[in-house]
Coordinates of C-alpha atoms in Angstrom, one line a residue:
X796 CA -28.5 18.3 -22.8
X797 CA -26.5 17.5 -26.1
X798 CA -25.9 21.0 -27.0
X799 CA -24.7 21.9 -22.9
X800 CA -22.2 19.1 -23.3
X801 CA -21.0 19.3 -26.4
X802 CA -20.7 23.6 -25.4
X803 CA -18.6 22.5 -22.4
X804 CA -16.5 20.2 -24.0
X805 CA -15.8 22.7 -27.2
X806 CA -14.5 25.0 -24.5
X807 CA -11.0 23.2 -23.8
X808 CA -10.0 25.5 -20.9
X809 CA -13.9 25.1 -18.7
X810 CA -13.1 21.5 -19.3
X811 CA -8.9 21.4 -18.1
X812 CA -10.6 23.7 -15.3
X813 CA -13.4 21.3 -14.3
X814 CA -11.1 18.2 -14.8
X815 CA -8.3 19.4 -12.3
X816 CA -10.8 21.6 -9.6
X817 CA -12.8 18.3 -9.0
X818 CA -9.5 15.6 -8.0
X819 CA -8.1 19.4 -6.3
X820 CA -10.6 20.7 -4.2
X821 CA -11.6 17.3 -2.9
X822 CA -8.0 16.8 -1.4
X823 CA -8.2 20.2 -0.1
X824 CA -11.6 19.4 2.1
X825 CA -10.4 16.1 3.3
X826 CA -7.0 17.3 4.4
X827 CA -8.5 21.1 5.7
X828 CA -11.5 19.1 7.8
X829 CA -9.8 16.2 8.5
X830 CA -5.9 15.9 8.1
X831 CA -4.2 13.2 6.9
X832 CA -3.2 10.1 8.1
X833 CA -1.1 6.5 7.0
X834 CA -3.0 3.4 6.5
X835 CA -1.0 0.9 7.5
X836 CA 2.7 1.4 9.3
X837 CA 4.7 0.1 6.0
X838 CA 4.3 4.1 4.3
X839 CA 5.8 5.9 8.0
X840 CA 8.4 3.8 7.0
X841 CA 9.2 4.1 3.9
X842 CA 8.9 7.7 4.4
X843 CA 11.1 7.5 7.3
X844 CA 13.7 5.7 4.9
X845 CA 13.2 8.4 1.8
X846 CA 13.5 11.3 4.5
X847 CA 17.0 10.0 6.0
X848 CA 15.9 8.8 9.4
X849 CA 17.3 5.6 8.9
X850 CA 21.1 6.8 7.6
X851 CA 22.0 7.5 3.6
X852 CA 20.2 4.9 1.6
X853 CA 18.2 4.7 -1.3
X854 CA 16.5 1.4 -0.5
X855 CA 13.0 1.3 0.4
X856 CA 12.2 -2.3 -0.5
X857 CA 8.8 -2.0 -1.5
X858 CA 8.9 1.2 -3.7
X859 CA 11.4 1.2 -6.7
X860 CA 15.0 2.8 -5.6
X861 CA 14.3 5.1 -9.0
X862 CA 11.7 6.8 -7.2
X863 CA 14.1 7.0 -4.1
X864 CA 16.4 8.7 -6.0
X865 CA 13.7 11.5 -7.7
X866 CA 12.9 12.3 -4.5
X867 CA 16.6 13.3 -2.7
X868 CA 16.8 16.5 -4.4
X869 CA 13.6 17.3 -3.1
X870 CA 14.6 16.5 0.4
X871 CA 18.1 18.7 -0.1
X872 CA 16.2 21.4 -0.9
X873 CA 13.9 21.7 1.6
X874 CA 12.9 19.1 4.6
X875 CA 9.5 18.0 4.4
X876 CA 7.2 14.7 3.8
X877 CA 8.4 14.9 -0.5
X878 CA 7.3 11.1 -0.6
X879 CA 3.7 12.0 0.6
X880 CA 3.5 15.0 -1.0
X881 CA 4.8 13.9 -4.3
X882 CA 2.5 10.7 -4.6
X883 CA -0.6 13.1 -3.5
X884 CA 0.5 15.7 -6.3
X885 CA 0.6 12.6 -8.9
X886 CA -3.2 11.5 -7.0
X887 CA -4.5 14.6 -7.9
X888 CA -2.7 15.2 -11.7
X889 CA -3.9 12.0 -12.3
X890 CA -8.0 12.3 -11.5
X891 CA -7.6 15.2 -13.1
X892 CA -6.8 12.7 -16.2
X893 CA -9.7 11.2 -15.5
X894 CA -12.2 13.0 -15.1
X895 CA -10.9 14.9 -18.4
X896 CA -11.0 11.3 -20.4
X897 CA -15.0 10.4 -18.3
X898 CA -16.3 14.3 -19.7
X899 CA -15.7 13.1 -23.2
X900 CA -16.7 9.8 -23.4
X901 CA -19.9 10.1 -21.3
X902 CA -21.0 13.5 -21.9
X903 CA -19.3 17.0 -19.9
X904 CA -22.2 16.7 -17.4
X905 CA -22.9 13.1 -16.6
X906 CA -19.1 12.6 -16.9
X907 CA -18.8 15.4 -14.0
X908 CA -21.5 14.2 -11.9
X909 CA -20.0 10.5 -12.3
X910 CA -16.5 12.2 -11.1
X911 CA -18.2 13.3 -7.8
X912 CA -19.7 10.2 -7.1
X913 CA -16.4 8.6 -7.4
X914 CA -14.7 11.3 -5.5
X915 CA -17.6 10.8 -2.6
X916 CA -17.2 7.0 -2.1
X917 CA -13.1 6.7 -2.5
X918 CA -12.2 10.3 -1.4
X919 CA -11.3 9.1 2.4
X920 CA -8.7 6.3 1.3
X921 CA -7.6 8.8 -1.2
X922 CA -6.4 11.6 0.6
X923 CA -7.3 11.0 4.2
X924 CA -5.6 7.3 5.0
X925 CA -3.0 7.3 2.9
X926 CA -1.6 4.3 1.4
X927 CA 1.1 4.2 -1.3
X928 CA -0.6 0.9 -2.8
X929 CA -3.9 2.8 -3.4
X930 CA -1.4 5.4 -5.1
X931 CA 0.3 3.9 -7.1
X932 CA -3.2 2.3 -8.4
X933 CA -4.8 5.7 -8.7
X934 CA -1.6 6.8 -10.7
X935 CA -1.2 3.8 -13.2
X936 CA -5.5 4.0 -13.7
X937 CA -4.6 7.5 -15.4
X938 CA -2.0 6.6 -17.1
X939 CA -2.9 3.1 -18.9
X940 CA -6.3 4.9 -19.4
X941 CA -5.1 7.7 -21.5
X942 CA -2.8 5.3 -23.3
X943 CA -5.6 2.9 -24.2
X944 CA -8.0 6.2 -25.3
X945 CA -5.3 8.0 -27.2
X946 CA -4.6 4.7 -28.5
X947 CA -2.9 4.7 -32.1
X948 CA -1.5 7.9 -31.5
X949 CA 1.8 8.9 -30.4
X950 CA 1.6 12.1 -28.9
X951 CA 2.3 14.3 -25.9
X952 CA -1.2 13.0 -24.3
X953 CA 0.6 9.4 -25.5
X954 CA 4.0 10.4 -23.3
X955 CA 1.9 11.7 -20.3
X956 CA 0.6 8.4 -20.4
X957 CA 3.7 6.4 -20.3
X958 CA 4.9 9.3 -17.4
X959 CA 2.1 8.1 -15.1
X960 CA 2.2 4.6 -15.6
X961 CA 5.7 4.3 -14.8
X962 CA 5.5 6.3 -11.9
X963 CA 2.8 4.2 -10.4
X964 CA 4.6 1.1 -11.3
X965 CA 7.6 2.9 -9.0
X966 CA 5.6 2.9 -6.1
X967 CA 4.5 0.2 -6.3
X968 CA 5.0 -2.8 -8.9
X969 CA 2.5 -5.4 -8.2
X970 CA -0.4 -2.9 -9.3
X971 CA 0.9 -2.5 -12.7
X972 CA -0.4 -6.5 -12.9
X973 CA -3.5 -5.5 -11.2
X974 CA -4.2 -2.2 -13.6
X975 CA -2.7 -4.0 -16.4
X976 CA -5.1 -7.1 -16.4
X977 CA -8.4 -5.0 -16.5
X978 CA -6.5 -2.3 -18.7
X979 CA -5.5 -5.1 -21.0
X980 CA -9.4 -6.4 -22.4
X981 CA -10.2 -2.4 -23.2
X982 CA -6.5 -2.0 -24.9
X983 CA -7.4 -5.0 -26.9
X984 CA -10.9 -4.2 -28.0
X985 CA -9.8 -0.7 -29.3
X986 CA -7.0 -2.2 -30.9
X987 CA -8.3 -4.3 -33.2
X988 CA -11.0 -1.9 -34.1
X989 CA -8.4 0.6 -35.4
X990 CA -6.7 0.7 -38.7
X991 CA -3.3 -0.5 -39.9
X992 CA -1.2 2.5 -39.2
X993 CA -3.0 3.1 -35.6
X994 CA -2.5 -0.7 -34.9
X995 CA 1.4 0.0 -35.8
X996 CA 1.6 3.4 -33.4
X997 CA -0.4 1.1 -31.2
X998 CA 2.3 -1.4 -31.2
X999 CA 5.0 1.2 -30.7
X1000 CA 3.4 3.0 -28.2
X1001 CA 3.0 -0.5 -26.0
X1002 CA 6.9 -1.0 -26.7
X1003 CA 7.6 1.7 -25.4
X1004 CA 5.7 1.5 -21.9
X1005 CA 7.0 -2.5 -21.5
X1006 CA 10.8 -1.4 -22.1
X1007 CA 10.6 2.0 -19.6
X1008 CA 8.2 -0.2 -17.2
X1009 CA 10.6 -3.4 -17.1
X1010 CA 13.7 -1.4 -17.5
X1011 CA 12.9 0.2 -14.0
X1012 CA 12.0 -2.7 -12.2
X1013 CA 15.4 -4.7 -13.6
X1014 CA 17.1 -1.2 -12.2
X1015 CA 15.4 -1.5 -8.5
X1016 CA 16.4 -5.5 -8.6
X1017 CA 20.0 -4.9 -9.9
X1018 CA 19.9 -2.2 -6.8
X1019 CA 19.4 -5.0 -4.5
X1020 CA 22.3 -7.0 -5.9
X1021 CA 25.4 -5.6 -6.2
X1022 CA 25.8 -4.7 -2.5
X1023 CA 26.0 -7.9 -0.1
X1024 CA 24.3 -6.6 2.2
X1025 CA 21.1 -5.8 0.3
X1026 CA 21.3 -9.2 -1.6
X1027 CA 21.4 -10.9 1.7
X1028 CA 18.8 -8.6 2.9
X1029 CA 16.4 -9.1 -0.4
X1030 CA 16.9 -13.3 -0.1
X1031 CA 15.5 -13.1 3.9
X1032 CA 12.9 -10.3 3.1
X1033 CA 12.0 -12.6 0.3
X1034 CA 11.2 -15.7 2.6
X1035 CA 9.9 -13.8 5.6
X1036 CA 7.2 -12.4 3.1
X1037 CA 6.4 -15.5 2.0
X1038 CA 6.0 -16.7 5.5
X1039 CA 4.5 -13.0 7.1
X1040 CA 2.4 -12.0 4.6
X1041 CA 0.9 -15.0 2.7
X1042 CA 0.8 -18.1 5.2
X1043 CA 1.0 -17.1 9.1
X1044 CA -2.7 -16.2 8.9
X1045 CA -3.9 -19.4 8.0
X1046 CA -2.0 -20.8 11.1
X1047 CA -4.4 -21.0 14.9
X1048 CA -2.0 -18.7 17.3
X1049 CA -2.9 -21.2 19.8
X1050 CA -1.4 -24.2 18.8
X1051 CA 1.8 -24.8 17.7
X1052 CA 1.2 -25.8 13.9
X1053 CA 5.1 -26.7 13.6
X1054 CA 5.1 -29.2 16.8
X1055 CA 5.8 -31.9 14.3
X1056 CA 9.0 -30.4 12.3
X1057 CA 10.7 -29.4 15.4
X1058 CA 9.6 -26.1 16.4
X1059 CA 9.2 -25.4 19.7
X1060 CA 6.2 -23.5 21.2
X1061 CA 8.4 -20.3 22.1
X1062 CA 9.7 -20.2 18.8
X1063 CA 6.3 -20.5 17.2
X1064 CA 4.9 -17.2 19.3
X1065 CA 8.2 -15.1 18.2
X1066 CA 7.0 -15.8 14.8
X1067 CA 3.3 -15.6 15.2
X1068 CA 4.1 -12.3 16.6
X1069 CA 6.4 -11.2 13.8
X1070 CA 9.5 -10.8 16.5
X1071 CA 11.9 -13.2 14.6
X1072 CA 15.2 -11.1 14.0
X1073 CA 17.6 -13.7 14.7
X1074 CA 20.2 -14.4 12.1
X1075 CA 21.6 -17.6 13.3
X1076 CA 18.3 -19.6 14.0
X1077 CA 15.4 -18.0 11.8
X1078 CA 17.4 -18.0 8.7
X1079 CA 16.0 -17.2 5.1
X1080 CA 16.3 -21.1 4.4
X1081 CA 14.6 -22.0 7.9
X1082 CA 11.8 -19.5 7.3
X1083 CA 11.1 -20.6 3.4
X1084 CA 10.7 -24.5 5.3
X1085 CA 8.1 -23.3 7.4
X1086 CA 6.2 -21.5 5.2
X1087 CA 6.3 -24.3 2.6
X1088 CA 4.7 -26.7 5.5
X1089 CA 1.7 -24.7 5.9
X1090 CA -1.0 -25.6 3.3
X1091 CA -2.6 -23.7 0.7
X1092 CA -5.8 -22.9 0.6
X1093 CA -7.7 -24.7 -1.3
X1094 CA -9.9 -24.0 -4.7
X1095 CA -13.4 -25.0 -3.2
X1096 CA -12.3 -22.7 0.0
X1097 CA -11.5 -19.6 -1.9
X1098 CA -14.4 -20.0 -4.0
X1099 CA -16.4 -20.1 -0.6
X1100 CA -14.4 -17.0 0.2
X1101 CA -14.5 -15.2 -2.8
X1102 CA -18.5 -15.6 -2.7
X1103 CA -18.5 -14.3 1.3
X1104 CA -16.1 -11.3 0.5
X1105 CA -18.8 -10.0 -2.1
X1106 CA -22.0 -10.4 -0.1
X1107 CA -19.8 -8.9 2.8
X1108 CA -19.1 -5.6 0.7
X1109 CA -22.7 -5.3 0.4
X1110 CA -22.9 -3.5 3.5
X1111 CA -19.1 -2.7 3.8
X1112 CA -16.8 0.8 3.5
X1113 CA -17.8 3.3 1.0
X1114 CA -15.7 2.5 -1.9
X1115 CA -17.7 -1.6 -1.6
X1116 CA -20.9 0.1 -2.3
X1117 CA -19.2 2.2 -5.3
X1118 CA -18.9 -1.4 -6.5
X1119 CA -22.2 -2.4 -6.5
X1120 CA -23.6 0.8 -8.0
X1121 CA -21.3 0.8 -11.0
X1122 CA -21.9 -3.6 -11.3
X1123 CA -25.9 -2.3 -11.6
X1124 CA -24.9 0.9 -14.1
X1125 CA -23.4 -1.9 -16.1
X1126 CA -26.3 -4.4 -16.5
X1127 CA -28.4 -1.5 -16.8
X1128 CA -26.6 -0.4 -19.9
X1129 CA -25.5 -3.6 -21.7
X1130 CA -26.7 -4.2 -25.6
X1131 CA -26.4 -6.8 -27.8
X1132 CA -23.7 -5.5 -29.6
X1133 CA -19.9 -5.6 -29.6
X1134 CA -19.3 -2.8 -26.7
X1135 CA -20.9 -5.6 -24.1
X1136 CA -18.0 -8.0 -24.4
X1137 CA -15.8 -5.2 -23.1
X1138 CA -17.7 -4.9 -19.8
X1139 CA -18.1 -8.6 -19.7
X1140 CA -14.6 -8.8 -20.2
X1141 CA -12.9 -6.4 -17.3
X1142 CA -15.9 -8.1 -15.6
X1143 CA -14.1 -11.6 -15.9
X1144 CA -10.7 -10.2 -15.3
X1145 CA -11.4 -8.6 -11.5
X1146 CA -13.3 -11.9 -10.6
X1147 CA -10.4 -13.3 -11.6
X1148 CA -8.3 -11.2 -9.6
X1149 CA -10.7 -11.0 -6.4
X1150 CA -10.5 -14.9 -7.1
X1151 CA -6.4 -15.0 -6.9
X1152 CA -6.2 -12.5 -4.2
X1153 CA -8.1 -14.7 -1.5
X1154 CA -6.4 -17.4 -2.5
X1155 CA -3.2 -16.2 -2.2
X1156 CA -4.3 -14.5 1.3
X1157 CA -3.3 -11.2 0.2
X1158 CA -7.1 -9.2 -0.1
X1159 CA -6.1 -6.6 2.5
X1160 CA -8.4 -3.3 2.1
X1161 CA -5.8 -1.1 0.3
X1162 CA -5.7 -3.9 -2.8
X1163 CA -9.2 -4.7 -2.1
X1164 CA -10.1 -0.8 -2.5
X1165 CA -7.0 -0.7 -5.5
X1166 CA -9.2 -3.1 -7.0
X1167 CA -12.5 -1.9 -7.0
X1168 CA -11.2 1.4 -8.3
X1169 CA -10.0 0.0 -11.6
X1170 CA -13.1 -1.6 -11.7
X1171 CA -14.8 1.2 -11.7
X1172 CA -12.8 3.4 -13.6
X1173 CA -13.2 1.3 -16.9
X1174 CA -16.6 0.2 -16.2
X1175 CA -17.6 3.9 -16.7
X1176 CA -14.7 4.5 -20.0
X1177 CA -16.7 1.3 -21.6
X1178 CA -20.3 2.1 -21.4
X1179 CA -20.1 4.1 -23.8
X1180 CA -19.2 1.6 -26.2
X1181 CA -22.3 -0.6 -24.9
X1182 CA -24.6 1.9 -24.7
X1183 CA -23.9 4.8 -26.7
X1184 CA -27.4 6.6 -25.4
X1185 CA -25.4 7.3 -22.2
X1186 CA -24.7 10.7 -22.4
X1187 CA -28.4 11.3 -23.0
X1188 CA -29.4 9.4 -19.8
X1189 CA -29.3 12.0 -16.6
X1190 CA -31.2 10.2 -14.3
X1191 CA -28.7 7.0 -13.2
X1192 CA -26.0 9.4 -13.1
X1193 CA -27.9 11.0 -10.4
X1194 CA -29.8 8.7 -8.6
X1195 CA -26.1 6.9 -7.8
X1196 CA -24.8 10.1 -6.8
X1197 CA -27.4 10.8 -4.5
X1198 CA -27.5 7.0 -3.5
X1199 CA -23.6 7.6 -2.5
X1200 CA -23.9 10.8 -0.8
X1201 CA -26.6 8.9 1.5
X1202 CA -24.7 5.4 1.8
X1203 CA -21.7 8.1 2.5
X1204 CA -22.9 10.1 5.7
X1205 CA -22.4 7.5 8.7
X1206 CA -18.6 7.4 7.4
X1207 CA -17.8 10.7 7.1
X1208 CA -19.7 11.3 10.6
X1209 CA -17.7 8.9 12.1
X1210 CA -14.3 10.2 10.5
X1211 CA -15.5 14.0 12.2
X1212 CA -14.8 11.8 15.8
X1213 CA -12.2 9.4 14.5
X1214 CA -10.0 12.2 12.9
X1215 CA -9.2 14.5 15.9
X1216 CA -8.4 11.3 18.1
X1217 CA -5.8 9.9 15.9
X1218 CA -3.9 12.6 15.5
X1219 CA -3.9 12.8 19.8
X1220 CA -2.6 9.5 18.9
X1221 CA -0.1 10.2 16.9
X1222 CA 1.8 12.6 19.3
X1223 CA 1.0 10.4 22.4
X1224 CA 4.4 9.0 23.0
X1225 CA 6.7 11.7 20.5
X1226 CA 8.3 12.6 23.9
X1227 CA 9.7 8.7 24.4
X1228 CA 11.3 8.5 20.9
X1229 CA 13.0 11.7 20.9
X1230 CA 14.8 10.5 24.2
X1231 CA 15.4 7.8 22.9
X1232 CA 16.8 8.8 19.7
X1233 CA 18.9 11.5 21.7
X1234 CA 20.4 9.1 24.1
X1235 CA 23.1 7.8 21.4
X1236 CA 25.5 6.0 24.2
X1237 CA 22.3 3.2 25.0
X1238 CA 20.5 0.8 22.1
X1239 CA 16.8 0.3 22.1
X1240 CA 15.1 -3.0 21.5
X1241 CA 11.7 -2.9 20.4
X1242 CA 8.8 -5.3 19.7
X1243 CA 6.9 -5.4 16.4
X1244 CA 4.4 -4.1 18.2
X1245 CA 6.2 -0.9 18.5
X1246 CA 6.5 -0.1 15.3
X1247 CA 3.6 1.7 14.6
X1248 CA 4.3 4.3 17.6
X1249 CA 8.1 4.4 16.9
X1250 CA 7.4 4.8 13.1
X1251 CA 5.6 8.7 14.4
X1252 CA 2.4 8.8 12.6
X1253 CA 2.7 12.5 12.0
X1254 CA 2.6 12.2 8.5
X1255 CA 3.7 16.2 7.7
X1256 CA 6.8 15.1 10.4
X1257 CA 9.0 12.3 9.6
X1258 CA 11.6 11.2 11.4
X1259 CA 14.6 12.7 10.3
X1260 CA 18.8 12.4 10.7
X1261 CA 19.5 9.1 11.7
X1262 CA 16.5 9.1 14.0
X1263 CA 16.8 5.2 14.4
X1264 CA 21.0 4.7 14.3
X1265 CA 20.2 3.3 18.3
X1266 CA 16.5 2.2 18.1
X1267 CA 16.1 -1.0 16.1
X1268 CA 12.6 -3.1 16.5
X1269 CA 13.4 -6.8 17.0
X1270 CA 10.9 -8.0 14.2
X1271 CA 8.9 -6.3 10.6
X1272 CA 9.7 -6.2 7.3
X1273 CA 13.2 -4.2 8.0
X1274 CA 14.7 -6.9 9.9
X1275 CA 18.4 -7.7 8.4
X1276 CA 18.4 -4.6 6.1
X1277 CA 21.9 -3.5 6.6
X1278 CA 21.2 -0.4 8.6
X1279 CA 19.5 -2.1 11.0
X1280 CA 22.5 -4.9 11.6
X1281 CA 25.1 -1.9 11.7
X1282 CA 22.7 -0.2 14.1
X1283 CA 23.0 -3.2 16.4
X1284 CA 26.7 -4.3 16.0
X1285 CA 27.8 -0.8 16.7
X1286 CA 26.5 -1.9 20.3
X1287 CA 27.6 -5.2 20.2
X1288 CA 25.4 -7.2 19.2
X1289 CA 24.3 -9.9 16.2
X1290 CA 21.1 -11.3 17.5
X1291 CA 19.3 -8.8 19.2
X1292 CA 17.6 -10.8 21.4
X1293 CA 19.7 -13.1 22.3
X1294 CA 23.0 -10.8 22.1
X1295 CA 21.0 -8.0 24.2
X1296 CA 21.6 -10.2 27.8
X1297 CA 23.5 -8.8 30.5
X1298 CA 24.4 -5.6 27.8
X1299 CA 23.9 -2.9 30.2
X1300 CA 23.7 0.0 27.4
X1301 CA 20.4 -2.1 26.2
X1302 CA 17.0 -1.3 26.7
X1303 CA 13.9 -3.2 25.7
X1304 CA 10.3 -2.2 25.4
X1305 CA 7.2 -3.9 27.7
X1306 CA 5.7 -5.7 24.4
X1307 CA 5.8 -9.5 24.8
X1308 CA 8.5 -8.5 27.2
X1309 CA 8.1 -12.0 29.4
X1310 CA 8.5 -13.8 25.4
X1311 CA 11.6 -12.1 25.0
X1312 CA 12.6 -13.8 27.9
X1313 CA 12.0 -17.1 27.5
X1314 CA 13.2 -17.3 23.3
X1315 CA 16.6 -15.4 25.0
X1316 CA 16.8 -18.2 28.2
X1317 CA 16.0 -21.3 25.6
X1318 CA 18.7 -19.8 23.2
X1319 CA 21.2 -19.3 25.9
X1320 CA 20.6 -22.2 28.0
X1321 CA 20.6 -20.5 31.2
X1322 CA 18.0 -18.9 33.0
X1323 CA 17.2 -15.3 32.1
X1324 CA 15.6 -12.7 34.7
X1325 CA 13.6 -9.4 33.5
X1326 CA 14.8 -6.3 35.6
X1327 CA 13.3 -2.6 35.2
X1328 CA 15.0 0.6 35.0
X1329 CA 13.9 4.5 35.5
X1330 CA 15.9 5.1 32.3
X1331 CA 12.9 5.7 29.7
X1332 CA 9.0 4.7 31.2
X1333 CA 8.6 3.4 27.2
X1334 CA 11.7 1.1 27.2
X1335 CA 12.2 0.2 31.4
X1336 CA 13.8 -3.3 30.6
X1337 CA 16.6 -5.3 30.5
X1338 CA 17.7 -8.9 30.3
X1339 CA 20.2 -10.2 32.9
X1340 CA 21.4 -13.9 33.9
X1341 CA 21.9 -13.1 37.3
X1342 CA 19.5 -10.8 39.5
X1343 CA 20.9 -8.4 41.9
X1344 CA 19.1 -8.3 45.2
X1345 CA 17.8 -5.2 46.0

């Protein structure tokens, strides 16, 4: 077994061969058997933003306006899904990184077998429900992994390095913290166990990756402040997120948690149902006062949590029991020597982070899967270290892989079923939205609800040419971006749903339609009466004050 790996690893080219055909012909299965589809209804968006759909802009909030601006050419040259398709090219050059790095520290074969196993339990999230959080983790893996084992070195495998880890940090910053923090206790072992000179390349090399890293992130910030209407945009996005995604889930939907401060019950649905685009009442400072007045969890609660989270993935998605098998690979192989403090030690640091997650309310299964593959990832670099006997050792190598292949079938039997009826899905209502996007002379109102539909889940097919200059949803994360407020004051209106009453070239959607109502009648101080149009079966509604008898 020595001699075959050492024979496969002597022979550069099988190994660049193996290293990219395992990350490549995975992706080519999962997309040829079962397509590709977004995880959540933020990365419709922002493709949807990158491909033009929502007029000439370069903001896309959540990814870094440098990788915006990489991918224009792309889209001038030739119209198609660049921000997918770049991200899933990066995916794949990246596992290729790994897999290269895993074939040399645990042996060519175990270190190829180990590759499959990983590529079996994550290979769905991967490159069937896409998620640009998951990317950007996969990405910035690669990249602080060949870093940290080409460490006191600065060479081209040194630059590649620095390459991927800033282009993951582009897509999306917060995982450079996550990456970072488990990258961090392997990055420090190997550097004090390298000489002077290595420890000074070392040094360089980190320099260099903080000042690229940090000098793109100031970039995207500085993007969001030198035009008003971005800053403005960036203060409320700021507070809603604070609100949206960290507190409204520890609020009951059926009671009005705000009764005390002033809040009134049809004000606390709008915003339990993420339909607060309203300028004038639910204002960045107004938002930020409510979310402060909702408590945090508490220590002995998110321990509670914590502990329930990891007995859950015991029996949980495919990637949970990855976690599992690699947490019993690395009892299985620690010694008492110095190698065991590195697997103790990215051990600590994604407790840690599980730990922070929950309490922060932000464990969603994209960071929660982001998470578990760094965990994994360096678990497998750092045995080595532990237990150098490894790459003599077939038989865990292959009892997990057979163990994931099992654990694996009910998934992938379900996603055979699952796969053909989302994309059904996904062209359900296409007819709606084109007539609603080619009926310029009338403005479309829709609920948050909406979003996902609107958004066109036909990931090879984003919108394109200012698909949404007269359809603007009345809640989400793009509320008071400046498109969407020129969208609506081309038509008239400020407060969409308060402005939209008695407008006869507006049309709203049947979500929370009879809410819409009463926010717009309480606002207005009149009474407010729901009529329905022919005009689109999607969007049938409209707000009047005074009801025409028929």
């Amino acid at each position: 077994m020595k001699n075959l790996n050492e024979k496969i690893n002597s022979l550069k080219w099988l190994n660049l061969i193996v290293s990219i055909a395992i990350p490549f012909i995975t992706c080519i299965i999962i997309l040829s058997v079962f397509g590709i589809r977004y995880q959540t209804n933020d990365d419709a968006t922002l493709s949807n933003i990158a491909a033009g759909a929502y007029g000439d802009t370069i903001h896309m909030v959540y990814v870094n306006v440098l990788f915006s601006v990489i991918l224009r050419p792309l889209y001038a040259l030739k119209m198609a899904n660049w921000y997918v398709i770049v991200q899933l090219l990066l995916v794949v050059v990246s596992i290729s990184v790994i897999v290269h790095i895993l074939m040399k520290r645990l042996g060519a074969i175990q270190g190829i077998i180990v590759s499959a196993t990983i590529m079996i339990a994550f290979a769905e999230h991967i490159f069937y429900s896409f998620q640009y959080t998951e990317c950007s983790t996969i990405i910035l893996t690669a990249g602080l992994l060949l870093i940290t084992d080409n460490l006191g070195k600065i060479d081209k495998m040194t630059w590649i390095g620095i390459f991927l880890a800033l282009m993951g940090s582009l897509i999306r910053w917060q995982s450079f913290y996550l990456v970072g923090g488990m990258s961090g206790v392997i990055l420090l072992y190997k550097f004090f166990s390298i000489d002077r000179k290595k420890q000074k390349n070392a040094i360089i090399t980190m320099a260099i990756l903080f000042a690229v890293v940090f000098g793109a992130k100031f970039a995207d910030i500085l993007a969001y402040q030198i035009d008003d209407g971005w800053k403005n945009f960036a203060q409320y996005n700021n507070a809603r997120t604070q609100y949206s995604d960290f507190k409204v889930y520890r609020l009951d939907s059926d009671v009005n948690s705000f009764a005390e401060i002033g809040v009134s019950d049809v004000d606390y649905e709008m915003l339990n149902n993420w339909d607060f685009y309203d300028p004038e009442h639910f204002t960045a400072e107004y938002i930020l006062t409510l979310a402060d007045s909702v408590p945090n969890m508490s220590f002995i609660e998110a321990f509670k949590k914590t502990a329930r989270t990891l007995v859950d993935m015991l029996s949980g998605k495919m990637y949970d029991y990855m976690f599992w098998v690699v947490v019993v690979i690395a009892f299985l192989h620690m010694r008492p020597n110095k190698g065991v403090f590195e697997i103790i030690g990215i051990g600590i640091v994604c407790g840690i982070l599980l730990f922070y997650l929950i309490y922060k309310g932000r464990l969603p299964s994209w960071v929660q899967m982001s998470l578990i593959w760094t965990f994994v990832i360096y678990i497998f670099y750092s045995v080595p270290d532990s237990a150098p006997e490894f790459s003599k050792n077939m038989i865990i190598p292959l009892l997990s892989f057979v163990l994931i292949i099992y654990l694996s079938r009910p998934a992938y039997s379900k996603l055979m079923v699952d796969a053909p009826n989302y994309r059904e899905w996904s062209h359900s209502e296409q007819q709606y939205f084109d007539s609603m996007s080619d009926d310029k002379k009338n403005l479309y109102l829709l609920a948050t609800d909406s979003i996902n539909v609107a958004a066109g889940f036909d990931v090879w097919n984003p919108r394109t040419d200012n698909f949404y200059s007269n359809i603007v949803a009345f809640g989400g994360w793009l509320s008071q971006a400046p498109h969407r407020n020129e969208a609506l004051q081309k038509y008239g209106l400020t407060r969409p749903i308060v402005d939209c009453v008695d407008k006869s070239n507006v049309y709203l959607d049947y979500h929370n339609i009879d809410l819409v109502k009463r926010y717009a009648q309480k606002e207005l101080g009149v009474e407010v009466f729901v009529i329905e149009s022919e005009k689109n079966p999607f969007t049938p509604y409209q707000l009047v004050t005074e009801k025409k008898e028929a």
